Amino acid sequence: MLRLVHPKDTDCTFPHQIVCLQLVLFDPSHPRFLSVSVDPVPSGVIHDQAAGWCDDVREEDRCISWHIREGSEIRCFVKLYPGQNEINFRCRGVLLLSHRVWFTPSSSTSGPGIQFVYVRCSDGEGRYQYYHPGSPPQPLSGEDQAPFTLSGEDQAPCHGGDHIDSQETGLQKVKLHALLAQCFYAEELVSRGYNRKTFNLTEPEVFTLSQTESEVLGEDFLERNNRIYDIVYQQLEKKGMIREDRKVTAILGCTRYIYDTNRDVIEDYICPHDFVRCHTAVGGGQLALMGGGGLYSWAWCLAVVGPYLNDSTRVNKKLLFDDSGGRGTYGTVYSTTMGALLHELGHSLDLPHTSSGIMARDFDHFDGWVLSGEGPGRFSTSSTAWLNKHPYLNGAVPTHEELVVRIPREGGGPIDLGGSGEERVPVDPGCQLSIHHDSYLIWGVEMSGKMWGEVSEHLTIMPPIETIAGLIVRSGALIDSLAWDEGPPAGKMVRIGGSG
């Protein structure tokens, strides 16, 4: 018996092409793999590409084998056709379950969108840096096949395009991970109890810089100088690709790791960031920019995402950029760099750093979200609360308005909650202020005209003299509760909303 536990039966129409499914298999024989296939259901409706971009469903993605985890749980991903789809689940060739869902591509013309681009230089062939000591991981296939294979000289490499490091394959990887990012954002909102929503995607494309390879690999383009961000932003803007209703997420195919072979350094002590050129990881405003030094570790089709994340091959730090947080395998480079992409994309959607999760250093653990749905590589509750209200996930262009919560200078004045009502509480000027918002974002505290920095989880301020003037939060944010400790001698806590 096979039971679908996610998504719910009522959640059957998706605005994103890659969909996450979770199932439980009740079979005392404990099979190792579940085969998941997708077929379009003829409906007489022809998809209009102008209404919203969707990627081709490759032959290798039509039927994928997924591991049955300990406890008989299966977490798998499928790539849908536009319109109605029938998903069939088989074990040892026997059909156990069929499930129908709809995929309606988000329209890139009905609201703001995000465009992913693969960045190349003006000369060369647009290749990214690649090396693998054996054959790349293969899709799972059959009950007795290992999760992936790294040996065997006669085994054909599993990749797209004529060359594994070609511009074509680089763009193919960018397209796949744009769809995975879209799925990640939607699934994280659903996991926190919000309605399913995500950002619109426009078709990813290749973007050519005016600089040559020799120029971007010069000393001026060491990571610490961060010049590449300004150059990419300015050239995207000049081409009209950055505008009020369009954000760009760019991956640099021209990143290069150039190790100094004259250095007499033990490999384990190499700092990879000392040798990488044309690399960065920066997001904010209308652009999220990621170096592509880890593209060699990325899957090129959905069928190999799991095997690639599980790839334990050690990275040769004299040949490739080990951007894995010191863990040193192809799979951990994949996990860190894809997690970093989600992190920088979050910054471009106005998310601040948090104490944990994707918007902290936990982006290293993106693999946990894919393989088990567990682990720290998730959005915090405050991040999902902001995303749920973000205009880019709600089909609207940001207004840049600020919501100000006014705390009266003298006791008894009204507190303006941005149009959602008024409450009167006695507040002594200069008292201690605590902001409690386990699930919500507060972006700063204004005290006598001074901004006391950006906060995301919890803040306590003890002003000795200054009068609390107000809280400044971004438009659309929510406040769970405010609390004032009136201090001695009363020691009374005054709270509005929430439970602390």
Coordinates of N, CA and C in Angstrom, one line a residue, residues 87-245:
I87 N 0.5 11.4 -12.5 CA 1.8 10.9 -11.8 C 1.5 9.5 -11.4
N88 N 2.3 8.6 -11.9 CA 2.2 7.1 -11.6 C 3.3 6.7 -10.7
F89 N 3.0 5.9 -9.7 CA 4.0 5.4 -8.8 C 4.1 3.9 -8.9
R90 N 5.2 3.3 -9.2 CA 5.4 1.9 -9.4 C 6.5 1.4 -8.5
C91 N 6.3 0.2 -8.1 CA 7.4 -0.5 -7.3 C 7.5 -1.9 -7.9
R92 N 8.7 -2.3 -8.4 CA 9.0 -3.5 -9.0 C 8.1 -3.8 -10.2
G93 N 7.8 -2.7 -10.9 CA 7.0 -2.7 -12.1 C 5.5 -2.8 -11.8
V94 N 5.0 -2.8 -10.6 CA 3.6 -2.8 -10.3 C 3.1 -1.4 -10.0
L95 N 2.0 -1.0 -10.6 CA 1.4 0.3 -10.4 C 0.7 0.3 -9.0
L96 N 1.2 1.2 -8.1 CA 0.6 1.3 -6.8 C -0.3 2.4 -6.6
L97 N -0.1 3.5 -7.3 CA -0.9 4.7 -7.1 C -0.8 5.6 -8.3
S98 N -1.9 6.3 -8.6 CA -1.9 7.4 -9.6 C -2.5 8.6 -9.0
H99 N -1.9 9.8 -9.4 CA -2.3 11.0 -8.8 C -2.3 12.1 -9.9
R100 N -3.4 12.9 -10.0 CA -3.5 13.9 -11.0 C -3.3 15.3 -10.4
V101 N -2.5 16.1 -11.1 CA -2.3 17.5 -10.7 C -2.3 18.4 -11.9
W102 N -2.4 19.7 -11.7 CA -2.4 20.7 -12.7 C -1.2 21.6 -12.5
F103 N -0.5 21.9 -13.6 CA 0.5 22.9 -13.6 C 0.1 24.1 -14.5
T104 N 0.0 25.2 -13.9 CA -0.3 26.5 -14.6 C 0.8 27.4 -14.5
P105 N 1.7 27.5 -15.5 CA 2.8 28.4 -15.4 C 2.4 29.9 -15.1
S106 N 3.2 30.4 -14.1 CA 2.9 31.8 -13.7 C 3.2 32.7 -14.9
S107 N 2.3 33.7 -15.1 CA 2.4 34.6 -16.2 C 3.5 35.6 -15.9
S108 N 4.5 35.8 -16.8 CA 5.5 36.8 -16.6 C 5.0 38.2 -17.0
T109 N 3.8 38.3 -17.6 CA 3.3 39.6 -18.0 C 2.3 40.1 -17.0
S110 N 1.8 39.3 -16.1 CA 0.7 39.7 -15.2 C 1.3 40.3 -13.9
G111 N 2.5 40.3 -13.6 CA 3.1 40.7 -12.4 C 4.6 40.7 -12.4
P112 N 5.3 41.2 -11.4 CA 6.7 41.2 -11.3 C 7.3 39.8 -11.4
G113 N 8.5 39.7 -11.9 CA 9.1 38.3 -12.1 C 10.6 38.4 -11.8
I114 N 11.2 37.2 -11.8 CA 12.6 37.0 -11.6 C 13.2 36.3 -12.8
Q115 N 14.3 36.8 -13.4 CA 14.9 36.2 -14.5 C 16.3 35.7 -14.1
F116 N 16.6 34.4 -14.3 CA 17.9 33.8 -14.1 C 18.7 33.9 -15.4
V117 N 20.0 34.2 -15.2 CA 20.8 34.3 -16.4 C 22.1 33.6 -16.1
Y118 N 22.7 33.1 -17.2 CA 24.0 32.5 -17.2 C 25.0 33.5 -17.8
V119 N 26.0 33.9 -17.1 CA 26.8 35.0 -17.5 C 28.1 34.5 -18.1
R120 N 28.5 35.0 -19.3 CA 29.7 34.6 -20.0 C 30.5 35.8 -20.4
C121 N 31.7 35.7 -20.8 CA 32.5 36.8 -21.2 C 32.3 37.0 -22.7
S122 N 32.8 38.1 -23.2 CA 32.6 38.4 -24.6 C 33.4 37.6 -25.6
D123 N 34.5 36.9 -25.1 CA 35.2 36.0 -25.9 C 35.1 34.6 -25.4
G124 N 35.7 33.6 -26.0 CA 35.7 32.2 -25.5 C 34.3 31.6 -25.9
E125 N 34.1 30.4 -25.4 CA 32.9 29.6 -25.7 C 31.8 29.6 -24.6
G126 N 32.0 30.3 -23.6 CA 31.0 30.3 -22.5 C 31.1 29.1 -21.6
R127 N 32.2 28.4 -21.6 CA 32.3 27.2 -20.8 C 32.5 27.6 -19.3
Y128 N 32.0 26.7 -18.4 CA 32.3 26.9 -17.0 C 33.4 25.9 -16.6
Q129 N 34.0 26.0 -15.5 CA 35.1 25.2 -15.1 C 34.6 23.8 -14.6
Y130 N 35.2 22.7 -15.1 CA 34.7 21.4 -14.8 C 35.9 20.4 -14.7
Y131 N 35.7 19.4 -13.8 CA 36.6 18.3 -13.8 C 35.9 17.2 -12.9
H132 N 36.0 16.0 -13.3 CA 35.5 14.9 -12.4 C 36.5 13.7 -12.6
P133 N 37.0 13.1 -11.5 CA 38.0 12.1 -11.6 C 37.4 10.8 -12.2
G134 N 36.1 10.6 -12.2 CA 35.5 9.4 -12.8 C 34.3 9.8 -13.6
S135 N 33.4 8.9 -13.8 CA 32.1 9.3 -14.4 C 31.2 10.0 -13.5
P136 N 30.5 11.0 -13.9 CA 29.5 11.7 -13.0 C 28.5 10.8 -12.5
P137 N 27.8 11.1 -11.4 CA 26.7 10.3 -10.9 C 25.6 10.0 -11.9
Q138 N 25.0 8.8 -11.9 CA 24.0 8.4 -12.8 C 22.6 8.4 -12.2
P139 N 21.6 8.5 -13.0 CA 20.2 8.3 -12.4 C 20.1 6.9 -11.8
L140 N 19.2 6.9 -10.8 CA 18.9 5.6 -10.2 C 18.1 4.8 -11.2
S141 N 18.3 3.5 -11.3 CA 17.6 2.7 -12.2 C 17.7 1.2 -11.8
G142 N 16.5 0.6 -11.4 CA 16.5 -0.8 -11.1 C 16.8 -1.1 -9.6
E143 N 16.3 -2.2 -9.1 CA 16.3 -2.5 -7.7 C 17.8 -2.8 -7.2
D144 N 18.7 -3.2 -8.1 CA 20.0 -3.7 -7.6 C 21.1 -2.7 -7.9
Q145 N 20.8 -1.5 -8.5 CA 21.8 -0.6 -8.8 C 22.1 0.3 -7.7
A146 N 23.4 0.6 -7.5 CA 23.8 1.5 -6.4 C 23.3 2.9 -6.7
P147 N 23.2 3.8 -5.6 CA 22.7 5.1 -5.8 C 23.4 5.9 -6.9
F148 N 24.7 5.8 -7.1 CA 25.4 6.4 -8.2 C 26.7 5.6 -8.4
T149 N 27.3 5.9 -9.6 CA 28.5 5.1 -10.0 C 29.6 6.1 -10.4
L150 N 30.8 5.9 -9.8 CA 31.9 6.8 -10.1 C 33.0 6.1 -10.8
S151 N 32.9 4.8 -11.1 CA 33.9 4.1 -11.7 C 33.4 3.4 -13.0
G152 N 34.4 3.0 -13.8 CA 34.0 2.3 -15.1 C 34.3 3.3 -16.3
E153 N 35.5 3.0 -16.9 CA 35.9 3.9 -18.0 C 35.0 3.8 -19.2
D154 N 34.3 2.7 -19.4 CA 33.4 2.6 -20.6 C 32.0 3.1 -20.3
Q155 N 31.8 3.7 -19.2 CA 30.4 4.2 -18.9 C 30.3 5.7 -19.5
A156 N 29.3 5.9 -20.2 CA 29.1 7.2 -20.8 C 28.7 8.2 -19.7
P157 N 29.3 9.4 -19.8 CA 29.0 10.4 -18.8 C 27.6 10.9 -18.9
C158 N 27.0 11.1 -17.8 CA 25.6 11.6 -17.7 C 25.5 13.1 -17.7
H159 N 25.3 13.7 -18.8 CA 25.2 15.2 -18.8 C 24.5 15.6 -20.0
G160 N 24.2 16.9 -20.1 CA 23.4 17.4 -21.2 C 24.4 18.1 -22.2
G161 N 24.0 18.3 -23.4 CA 24.8 19.0 -24.4 C 25.9 18.1 -24.9
D162 N 26.7 18.7 -25.9 CA 27.8 17.9 -26.5 C 29.0 17.9 -25.6
H163 N 29.1 18.9 -24.7 CA 30.2 18.9 -23.8 C 29.7 19.2 -22.4
I164 N 30.3 18.5 -21.4 CA 29.8 18.6 -20.1 C 30.0 19.9 -19.4
D165 N 31.0 20.7 -20.0 CA 31.2 22.0 -19.5 C 30.8 23.1 -20.4
S166 N 29.9 22.8 -21.4 CA 29.6 23.8 -22.4 C 28.6 24.8 -21.9
Q167 N 28.5 25.9 -22.7 CA 27.6 27.0 -22.4 C 26.1 26.4 -22.4
E168 N 25.8 25.5 -23.3 CA 24.5 24.9 -23.4 C 24.2 24.1 -22.1
T169 N 25.2 23.4 -21.6 CA 24.9 22.7 -20.3 C 24.8 23.6 -19.1
G170 N 25.7 24.7 -19.2 CA 25.6 25.7 -18.1 C 24.2 26.3 -18.0
L171 N 23.7 26.7 -19.2 CA 22.3 27.3 -19.2 C 21.3 26.3 -18.7
Q172 N 21.5 25.0 -19.1 CA 20.5 23.9 -18.7 C 20.5 23.8 -17.2
K173 N 21.7 23.9 -16.6 CA 21.8 23.8 -15.1 C 21.1 25.0 -14.5
V174 N 21.3 26.2 -15.0 CA 20.6 27.4 -14.5 C 19.1 27.2 -14.6
K175 N 18.6 26.7 -15.7 CA 17.2 26.6 -15.8 C 16.6 25.6 -14.8
L176 N 17.3 24.5 -14.6 CA 16.8 23.5 -13.6 C 16.8 24.1 -12.2
H177 N 17.8 24.8 -11.9 CA 17.9 25.3 -10.5 C 17.1 26.6 -10.3
A178 N 16.7 27.2 -11.3 CA 15.7 28.3 -11.2 C 14.3 27.7 -10.8
L179 N 14.0 26.5 -11.5 CA 12.8 25.8 -11.1 C 12.8 25.2 -9.7
L180 N 14.0 24.7 -9.3 CA 14.1 24.2 -8.0 C 13.9 25.3 -6.9
A181 N 14.5 26.5 -7.2 CA 14.4 27.6 -6.3 C 12.9 28.0 -6.2
Q182 N 12.2 28.1 -7.3 CA 10.8 28.4 -7.3 C 10.0 27.4 -6.5
C183 N 10.3 26.1 -6.6 CA 9.7 25.1 -5.8 C 10.0 25.2 -4.3
F184 N 11.3 25.5 -4.0 CA 11.7 25.7 -2.6 C 10.9 26.8 -1.9
Y185 N 10.8 27.9 -2.5 CA 10.1 29.0 -1.9 C 8.6 28.7 -1.7
A186 N 8.0 28.0 -2.6 CA 6.6 27.6 -2.5 C 6.4 26.6 -1.3
E187 N 7.3 25.6 -1.3 CA 7.1 24.5 -0.3 C 7.4 25.0 1.1
E188 N 8.3 26.0 1.2 CA 8.6 26.5 2.5 C 7.4 27.3 3.1
L189 N 6.7 28.0 2.2 CA 5.5 28.8 2.7 C 4.4 27.8 3.1
V190 N 4.2 26.7 2.3 CA 3.2 25.7 2.6 C 3.6 25.0 3.9
S191 N 4.8 24.8 4.2 CA 5.2 24.1 5.4 C 5.0 24.9 6.6
R192 N 4.8 26.2 6.5 CA 4.5 27.1 7.6 C 3.1 27.5 7.7
G193 N 2.3 26.8 6.9 CA 0.8 27.0 6.9 C 0.2 28.1 6.0
Y194 N 1.1 28.7 5.1 CA 0.6 29.7 4.2 C 0.1 29.0 2.9
N195 N -0.7 29.8 2.2 CA -1.1 29.3 0.9 C 0.1 29.1 -0.1
R196 N 0.0 28.2 -1.0 CA 1.1 28.0 -2.0 C 1.2 29.2 -2.9
K197 N 2.4 29.8 -2.9 CA 2.7 30.9 -3.8 C 4.2 30.9 -4.0
T198 N 4.6 31.5 -5.1 CA 6.0 31.6 -5.4 C 6.2 32.8 -6.4
F199 N 7.4 33.0 -6.7 CA 7.7 34.1 -7.7 C 7.5 33.7 -9.1
N200 N 7.2 34.6 -10.0 CA 7.1 34.3 -11.4 C 8.5 34.2 -12.0
L201 N 8.6 33.3 -13.0 CA 9.9 33.1 -13.7 C 9.8 33.5 -15.1
T202 N 10.7 34.3 -15.6 CA 10.8 34.5 -17.1 C 12.0 33.6 -17.6
E203 N 12.0 33.2 -18.8 CA 12.9 32.2 -19.4 C 14.3 32.6 -19.1
P204 N 15.1 31.8 -18.5 CA 16.5 32.0 -18.3 C 17.3 32.1 -19.6
E205 N 18.3 32.9 -19.7 CA 19.0 33.1 -20.9 C 20.5 33.4 -20.6
V206 N 21.3 33.4 -21.7 CA 22.7 33.7 -21.6 C 22.9 35.2 -21.7
F207 N 23.7 35.7 -20.8 CA 24.0 37.2 -20.8 C 25.5 37.3 -21.0
T208 N 25.9 38.1 -22.0 CA 27.3 38.3 -22.4 C 27.8 39.6 -21.9
L209 N 28.9 39.6 -21.1 CA 29.5 40.8 -20.6 C 30.4 41.4 -21.7
S210 N 30.6 42.7 -21.6 CA 31.5 43.3 -22.5 C 33.0 43.0 -22.2
Q211 N 33.3 42.5 -21.0 CA 34.7 42.2 -20.7 C 35.1 40.8 -21.3
T212 N 36.4 40.7 -21.5 CA 37.0 39.4 -22.0 C 37.3 38.6 -20.8
E213 N 37.7 37.3 -21.1 CA 38.1 36.4 -20.0 C 39.3 36.9 -19.3
S214 N 40.3 37.4 -20.1 CA 41.5 37.8 -19.5 C 41.3 39.0 -18.5
E215 N 40.3 39.9 -18.9 CA 40.0 41.0 -18.0 C 39.4 40.6 -16.7
V216 N 38.4 39.7 -16.7 CA 37.7 39.3 -15.5 C 38.5 38.4 -14.6
L217 N 39.6 37.8 -15.2 CA 40.4 37.0 -14.4 C 41.7 37.7 -13.8
G218 N 41.7 39.0 -14.0 CA 42.8 39.8 -13.5 C 42.7 40.0 -12.0
E219 N 43.8 40.6 -11.4 CA 43.8 40.9 -10.0 C 42.7 41.7 -9.5
D220 N 42.2 42.6 -10.3 CA 41.1 43.5 -9.9 C 39.8 42.7 -9.6
F221 N 39.7 41.4 -10.1 CA 38.5 40.6 -9.9 C 38.7 39.5 -8.9
L222 N 39.6 39.7 -8.0 CA 39.7 38.8 -6.9 C 38.4 38.9 -6.1
E223 N 38.0 37.9 -5.3 CA 36.7 37.9 -4.6 C 36.6 39.1 -3.7
R224 N 37.7 39.5 -3.0 CA 37.6 40.5 -2.0 C 37.3 41.9 -2.6
N225 N 37.6 42.1 -3.9 CA 37.3 43.4 -4.5 C 35.9 43.6 -4.9
N226 N 35.2 42.5 -5.2 CA 33.7 42.5 -5.5 C 33.4 43.5 -6.6
R227 N 34.3 43.8 -7.5 CA 34.0 44.6 -8.6 C 32.9 44.0 -9.6
I228 N 32.9 42.7 -9.6 CA 32.1 42.1 -10.6 C 30.6 42.4 -10.4
Y229 N 30.2 42.6 -9.2 CA 28.8 42.9 -8.9 C 28.4 44.2 -9.6
D230 N 29.2 45.2 -9.4 CA 28.8 46.5 -10.0 C 28.8 46.4 -11.6
I231 N 29.8 45.7 -12.1 CA 29.8 45.6 -13.6 C 28.6 44.8 -14.1
V232 N 28.3 43.7 -13.5 CA 27.1 43.0 -14.0 C 25.8 43.8 -13.9
Y233 N 25.7 44.4 -12.7 CA 24.5 45.2 -12.5 C 24.3 46.3 -13.6
Q234 N 25.4 47.1 -13.8 CA 25.4 48.2 -14.7 C 25.0 47.7 -16.2
Q235 N 25.6 46.6 -16.6 CA 25.4 46.1 -17.9 C 24.0 45.5 -18.1
L236 N 23.5 44.8 -17.0 CA 22.1 44.3 -17.1 C 21.1 45.5 -17.1
E237 N 21.4 46.5 -16.4 CA 20.5 47.7 -16.4 C 20.5 48.4 -17.7
K238 N 21.7 48.5 -18.3 CA 21.8 49.1 -19.6 C 21.0 48.4 -20.7
K239 N 21.0 47.1 -20.5 CA 20.2 46.2 -21.5 C 18.7 46.2 -21.2
G240 N 18.3 46.9 -20.1 CA 16.9 47.0 -19.8 C 16.4 45.7 -19.1
M241 N 17.3 44.9 -18.6 CA 16.9 43.7 -17.9 C 16.6 43.9 -16.4
I242 N 17.1 44.9 -15.8 CA 16.8 45.3 -14.4 C 15.9 46.5 -14.5
R243 N 14.7 46.3 -13.9 CA 13.7 47.4 -13.8 C 12.9 47.1 -12.6
E244 N 11.9 48.0 -12.4 CA 11.1 48.0 -11.2 C 10.3 46.7 -11.0
D245 N 9.9 46.1 -12.1 CA 9.1 44.8 -12.0 C 9.9 43.6 -12.4

